[in-house]
Coordinates of C-alpha atoms in Angstrom, one line a residue:
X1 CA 95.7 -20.6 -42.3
X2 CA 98.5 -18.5 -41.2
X3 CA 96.7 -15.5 -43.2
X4 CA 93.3 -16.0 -41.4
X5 CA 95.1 -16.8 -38.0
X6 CA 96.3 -12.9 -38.3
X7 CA 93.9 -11.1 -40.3
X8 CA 90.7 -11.9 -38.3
X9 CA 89.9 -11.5 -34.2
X10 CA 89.6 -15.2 -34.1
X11 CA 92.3 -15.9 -31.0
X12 CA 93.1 -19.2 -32.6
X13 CA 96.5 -20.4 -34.4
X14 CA 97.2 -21.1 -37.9
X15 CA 97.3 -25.0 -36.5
X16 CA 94.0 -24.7 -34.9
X17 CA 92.7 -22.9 -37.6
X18 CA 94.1 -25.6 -40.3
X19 CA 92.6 -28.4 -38.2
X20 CA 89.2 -26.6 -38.6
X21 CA 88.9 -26.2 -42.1
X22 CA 90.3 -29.9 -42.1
X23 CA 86.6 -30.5 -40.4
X24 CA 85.1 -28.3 -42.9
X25 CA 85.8 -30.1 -45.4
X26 CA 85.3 -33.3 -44.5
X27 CA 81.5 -32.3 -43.8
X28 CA 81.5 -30.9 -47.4
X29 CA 81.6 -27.1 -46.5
X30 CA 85.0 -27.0 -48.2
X31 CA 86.4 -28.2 -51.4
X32 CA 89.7 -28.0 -53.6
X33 CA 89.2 -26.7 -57.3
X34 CA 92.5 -28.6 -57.9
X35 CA 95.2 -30.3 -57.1
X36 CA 96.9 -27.9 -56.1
X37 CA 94.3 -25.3 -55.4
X38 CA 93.6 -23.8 -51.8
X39 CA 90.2 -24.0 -50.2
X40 CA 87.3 -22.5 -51.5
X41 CA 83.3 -23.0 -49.7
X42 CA 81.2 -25.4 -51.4
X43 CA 77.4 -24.2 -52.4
X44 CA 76.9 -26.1 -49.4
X45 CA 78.7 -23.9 -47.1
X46 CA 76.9 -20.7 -49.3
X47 CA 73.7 -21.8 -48.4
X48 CA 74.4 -22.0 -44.9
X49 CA 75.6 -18.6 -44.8
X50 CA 72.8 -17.4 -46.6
X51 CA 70.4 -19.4 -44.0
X52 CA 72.2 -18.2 -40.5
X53 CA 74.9 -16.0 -40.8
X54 CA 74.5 -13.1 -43.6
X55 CA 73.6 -9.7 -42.4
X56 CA 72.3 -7.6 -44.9
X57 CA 73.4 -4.3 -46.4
X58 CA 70.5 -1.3 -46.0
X59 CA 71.1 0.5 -49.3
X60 CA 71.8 4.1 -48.8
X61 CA 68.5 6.3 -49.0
X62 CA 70.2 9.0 -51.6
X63 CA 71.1 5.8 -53.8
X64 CA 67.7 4.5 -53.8
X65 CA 66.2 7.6 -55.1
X66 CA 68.4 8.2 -57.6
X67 CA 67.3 4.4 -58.8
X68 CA 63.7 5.7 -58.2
X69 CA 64.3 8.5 -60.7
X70 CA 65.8 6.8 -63.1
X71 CA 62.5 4.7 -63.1
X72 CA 59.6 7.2 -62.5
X73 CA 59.8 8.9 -66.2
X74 CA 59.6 5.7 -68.1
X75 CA 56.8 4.0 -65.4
X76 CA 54.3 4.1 -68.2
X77 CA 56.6 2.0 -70.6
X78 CA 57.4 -1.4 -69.8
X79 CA 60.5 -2.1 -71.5
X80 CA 62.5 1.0 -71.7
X81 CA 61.8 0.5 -67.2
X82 CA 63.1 -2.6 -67.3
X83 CA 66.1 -1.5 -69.6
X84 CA 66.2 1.0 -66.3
X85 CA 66.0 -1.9 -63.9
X86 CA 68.7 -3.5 -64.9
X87 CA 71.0 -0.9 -65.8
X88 CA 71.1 0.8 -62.4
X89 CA 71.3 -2.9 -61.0
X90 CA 74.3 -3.6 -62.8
X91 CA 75.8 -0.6 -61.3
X92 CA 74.9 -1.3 -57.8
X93 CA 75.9 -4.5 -57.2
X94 CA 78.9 -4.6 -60.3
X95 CA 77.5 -7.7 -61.6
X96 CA 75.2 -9.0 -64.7
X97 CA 71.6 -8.0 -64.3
X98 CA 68.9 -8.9 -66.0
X99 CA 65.2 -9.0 -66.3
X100 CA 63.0 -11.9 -68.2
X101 CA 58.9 -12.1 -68.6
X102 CA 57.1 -15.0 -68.8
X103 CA 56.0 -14.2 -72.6
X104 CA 60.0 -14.0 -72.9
X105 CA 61.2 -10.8 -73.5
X106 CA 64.2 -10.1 -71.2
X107 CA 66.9 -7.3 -71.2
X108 CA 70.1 -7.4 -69.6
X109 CA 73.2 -4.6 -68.6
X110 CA 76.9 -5.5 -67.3
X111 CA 77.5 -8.5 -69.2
X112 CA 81.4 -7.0 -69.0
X113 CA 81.1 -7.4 -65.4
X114 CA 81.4 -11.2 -65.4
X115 CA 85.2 -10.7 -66.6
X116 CA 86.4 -9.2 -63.8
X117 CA 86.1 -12.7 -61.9
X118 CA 88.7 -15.2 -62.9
X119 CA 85.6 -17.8 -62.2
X120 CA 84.3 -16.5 -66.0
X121 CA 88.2 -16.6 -67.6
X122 CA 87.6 -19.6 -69.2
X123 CA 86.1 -18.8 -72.4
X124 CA 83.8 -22.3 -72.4
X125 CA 82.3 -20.7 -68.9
X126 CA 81.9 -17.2 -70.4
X127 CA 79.9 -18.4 -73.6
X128 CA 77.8 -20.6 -71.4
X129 CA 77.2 -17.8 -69.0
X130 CA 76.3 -15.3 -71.9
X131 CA 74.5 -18.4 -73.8
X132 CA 71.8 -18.0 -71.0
X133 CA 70.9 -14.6 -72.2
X134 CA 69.7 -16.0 -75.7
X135 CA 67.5 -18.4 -73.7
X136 CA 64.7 -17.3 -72.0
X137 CA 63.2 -20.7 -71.5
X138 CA 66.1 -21.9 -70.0
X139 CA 66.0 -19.2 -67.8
X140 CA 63.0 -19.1 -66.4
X141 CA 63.1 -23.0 -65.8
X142 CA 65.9 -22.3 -63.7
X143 CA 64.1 -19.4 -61.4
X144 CA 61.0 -21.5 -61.4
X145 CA 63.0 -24.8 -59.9
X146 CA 64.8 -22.9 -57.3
X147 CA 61.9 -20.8 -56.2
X148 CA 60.3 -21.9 -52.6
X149 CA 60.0 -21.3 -49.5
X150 CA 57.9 -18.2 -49.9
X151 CA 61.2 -15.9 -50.0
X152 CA 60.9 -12.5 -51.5
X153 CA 64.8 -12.9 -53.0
X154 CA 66.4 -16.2 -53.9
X155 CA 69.0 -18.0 -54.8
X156 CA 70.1 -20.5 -57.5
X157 CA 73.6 -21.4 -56.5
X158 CA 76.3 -23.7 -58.3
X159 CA 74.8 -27.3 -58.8
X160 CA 71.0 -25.3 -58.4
X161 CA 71.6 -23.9 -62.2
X162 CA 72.0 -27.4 -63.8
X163 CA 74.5 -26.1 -65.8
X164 CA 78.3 -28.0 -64.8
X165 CA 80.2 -25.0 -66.4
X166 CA 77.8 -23.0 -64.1
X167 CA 79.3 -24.7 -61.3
X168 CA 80.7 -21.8 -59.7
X169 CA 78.0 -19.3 -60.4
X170 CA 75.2 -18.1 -59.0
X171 CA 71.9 -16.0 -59.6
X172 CA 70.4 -13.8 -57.1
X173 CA 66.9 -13.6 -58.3
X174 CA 63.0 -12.5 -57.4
X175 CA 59.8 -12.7 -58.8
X176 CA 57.9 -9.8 -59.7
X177 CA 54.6 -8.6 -61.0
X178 CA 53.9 -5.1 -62.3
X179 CA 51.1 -4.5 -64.1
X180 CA 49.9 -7.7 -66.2
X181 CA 53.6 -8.3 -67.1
X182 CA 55.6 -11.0 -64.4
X183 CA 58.5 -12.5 -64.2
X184 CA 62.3 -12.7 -63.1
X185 CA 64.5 -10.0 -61.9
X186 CA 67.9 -11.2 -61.2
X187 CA 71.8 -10.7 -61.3
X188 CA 74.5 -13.5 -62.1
X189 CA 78.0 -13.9 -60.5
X190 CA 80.3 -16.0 -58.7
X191 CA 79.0 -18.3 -55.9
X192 CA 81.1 -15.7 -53.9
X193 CA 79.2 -12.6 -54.5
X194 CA 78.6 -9.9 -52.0
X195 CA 75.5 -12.0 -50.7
X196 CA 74.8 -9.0 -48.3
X197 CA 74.8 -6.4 -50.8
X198 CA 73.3 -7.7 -53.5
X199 CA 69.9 -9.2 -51.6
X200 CA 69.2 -6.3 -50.9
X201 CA 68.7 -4.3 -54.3
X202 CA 67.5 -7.1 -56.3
X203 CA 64.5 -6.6 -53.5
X204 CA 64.5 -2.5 -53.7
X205 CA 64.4 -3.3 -57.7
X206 CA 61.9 -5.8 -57.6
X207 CA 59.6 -4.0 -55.5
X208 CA 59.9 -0.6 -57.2
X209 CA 59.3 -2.6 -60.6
X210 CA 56.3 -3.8 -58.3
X211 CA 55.0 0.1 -57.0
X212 CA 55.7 1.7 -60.1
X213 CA 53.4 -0.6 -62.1
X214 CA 50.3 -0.6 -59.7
X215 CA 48.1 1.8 -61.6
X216 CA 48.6 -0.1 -64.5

């Protein structure tokens, strides 16, 4: 509280600030790991970000041609684009990307990624994480239940996966359909992703999959 009370505008005290997040996590938008853990938002309080307070990243223009590029040569060759996709979404947002079909083929870049959040440390999380990739149906059942609302980009976060050791995970995800091949592109990482930056290109990557495979 003291940190907050200093590092952000908020002209409030550490006490006023404690006795806020006090409220916060009575009505659930706060929990404790541990014992002995601090705070950290609940999916609860991720999906009310998502709903009223993000505001979205605009990718830079240079960035989203060289992801265009990238793209254009192998337009005419499903899977080496996808391989593509995911590989220059992986670099953009630093996470896992992937890309799954409905007749199950998927490919997937910056698996490596998940390590650098101590969320994926635990080795049982990691396998179950990386378990995910072998299991397309499993996949696409997840995408499938969280997708509503008429939403280009969604989200599956924490309890939404149905996985416990998932808990503290989310995908960013979006349907697409190029040519007569559809499906899921999507990246996984900790509930506390970069919300704002990753919405963003999963939609520029998702509707360049889209334009690039409308002559098909």
């Amino acid at each position: 509280s003291v940190t907050i009370a200093k590092k952000y505008p908020i002209n409030a005290s550490a006490a006023t600030v404690r006795n806020e997040m006090a409220e916060l996590l009575e009505r659930g938008f706060l929990e404790m790991m541990h014992t002995s853990s601090g705070r950290i938002p609940t999916p609860i309080a991720y999906k009310y970000f998502l709903q009223h307070l993000i505001i979205e990243d605009t990718l830079p223009v240079l960035q989203e041609v060289a992801i265009k590029q990238r793209l254009w040569s192998k337009r005419y060759e499903f899977e080496k684009m996808a391989r593509q996709a995911v590989l220059s979404l992986s670099e953009t947002t630093h996470q896992l990307a992937l890309l799954i079909t409905d007749d199950d083929f998927i490919t997937f870049s910056g698996a490596v990624n998940l390590l650098d959040y101590q969320e994926f440390w635990d080795i049982e999380i990691a396998k179950s994480a990386l378990h995910l990739l072998d299991r397309s149906d499993a996949l696409n059942e997840i995408f499938r239940r969280n997708s509503f609302g008429g939403r280009e980009v969604m989200t599956a976060i924490g309890d939404d996966i149905g996985l416990e050791k998932l808990r503290y995970s989310s995908f960013v995800f979006a349907p697409y359909a190029c040519g007569n091949r559809t499906g899921y592109v999507a990246v996984l990482g900790p509930t506390r992703m970069r919300y704002e930056n990753i919405i963003p290109a999963v939609r520029y990557t998702r509707n360049l999959l889209q334009e690039l495979g409308e002559n098909w």
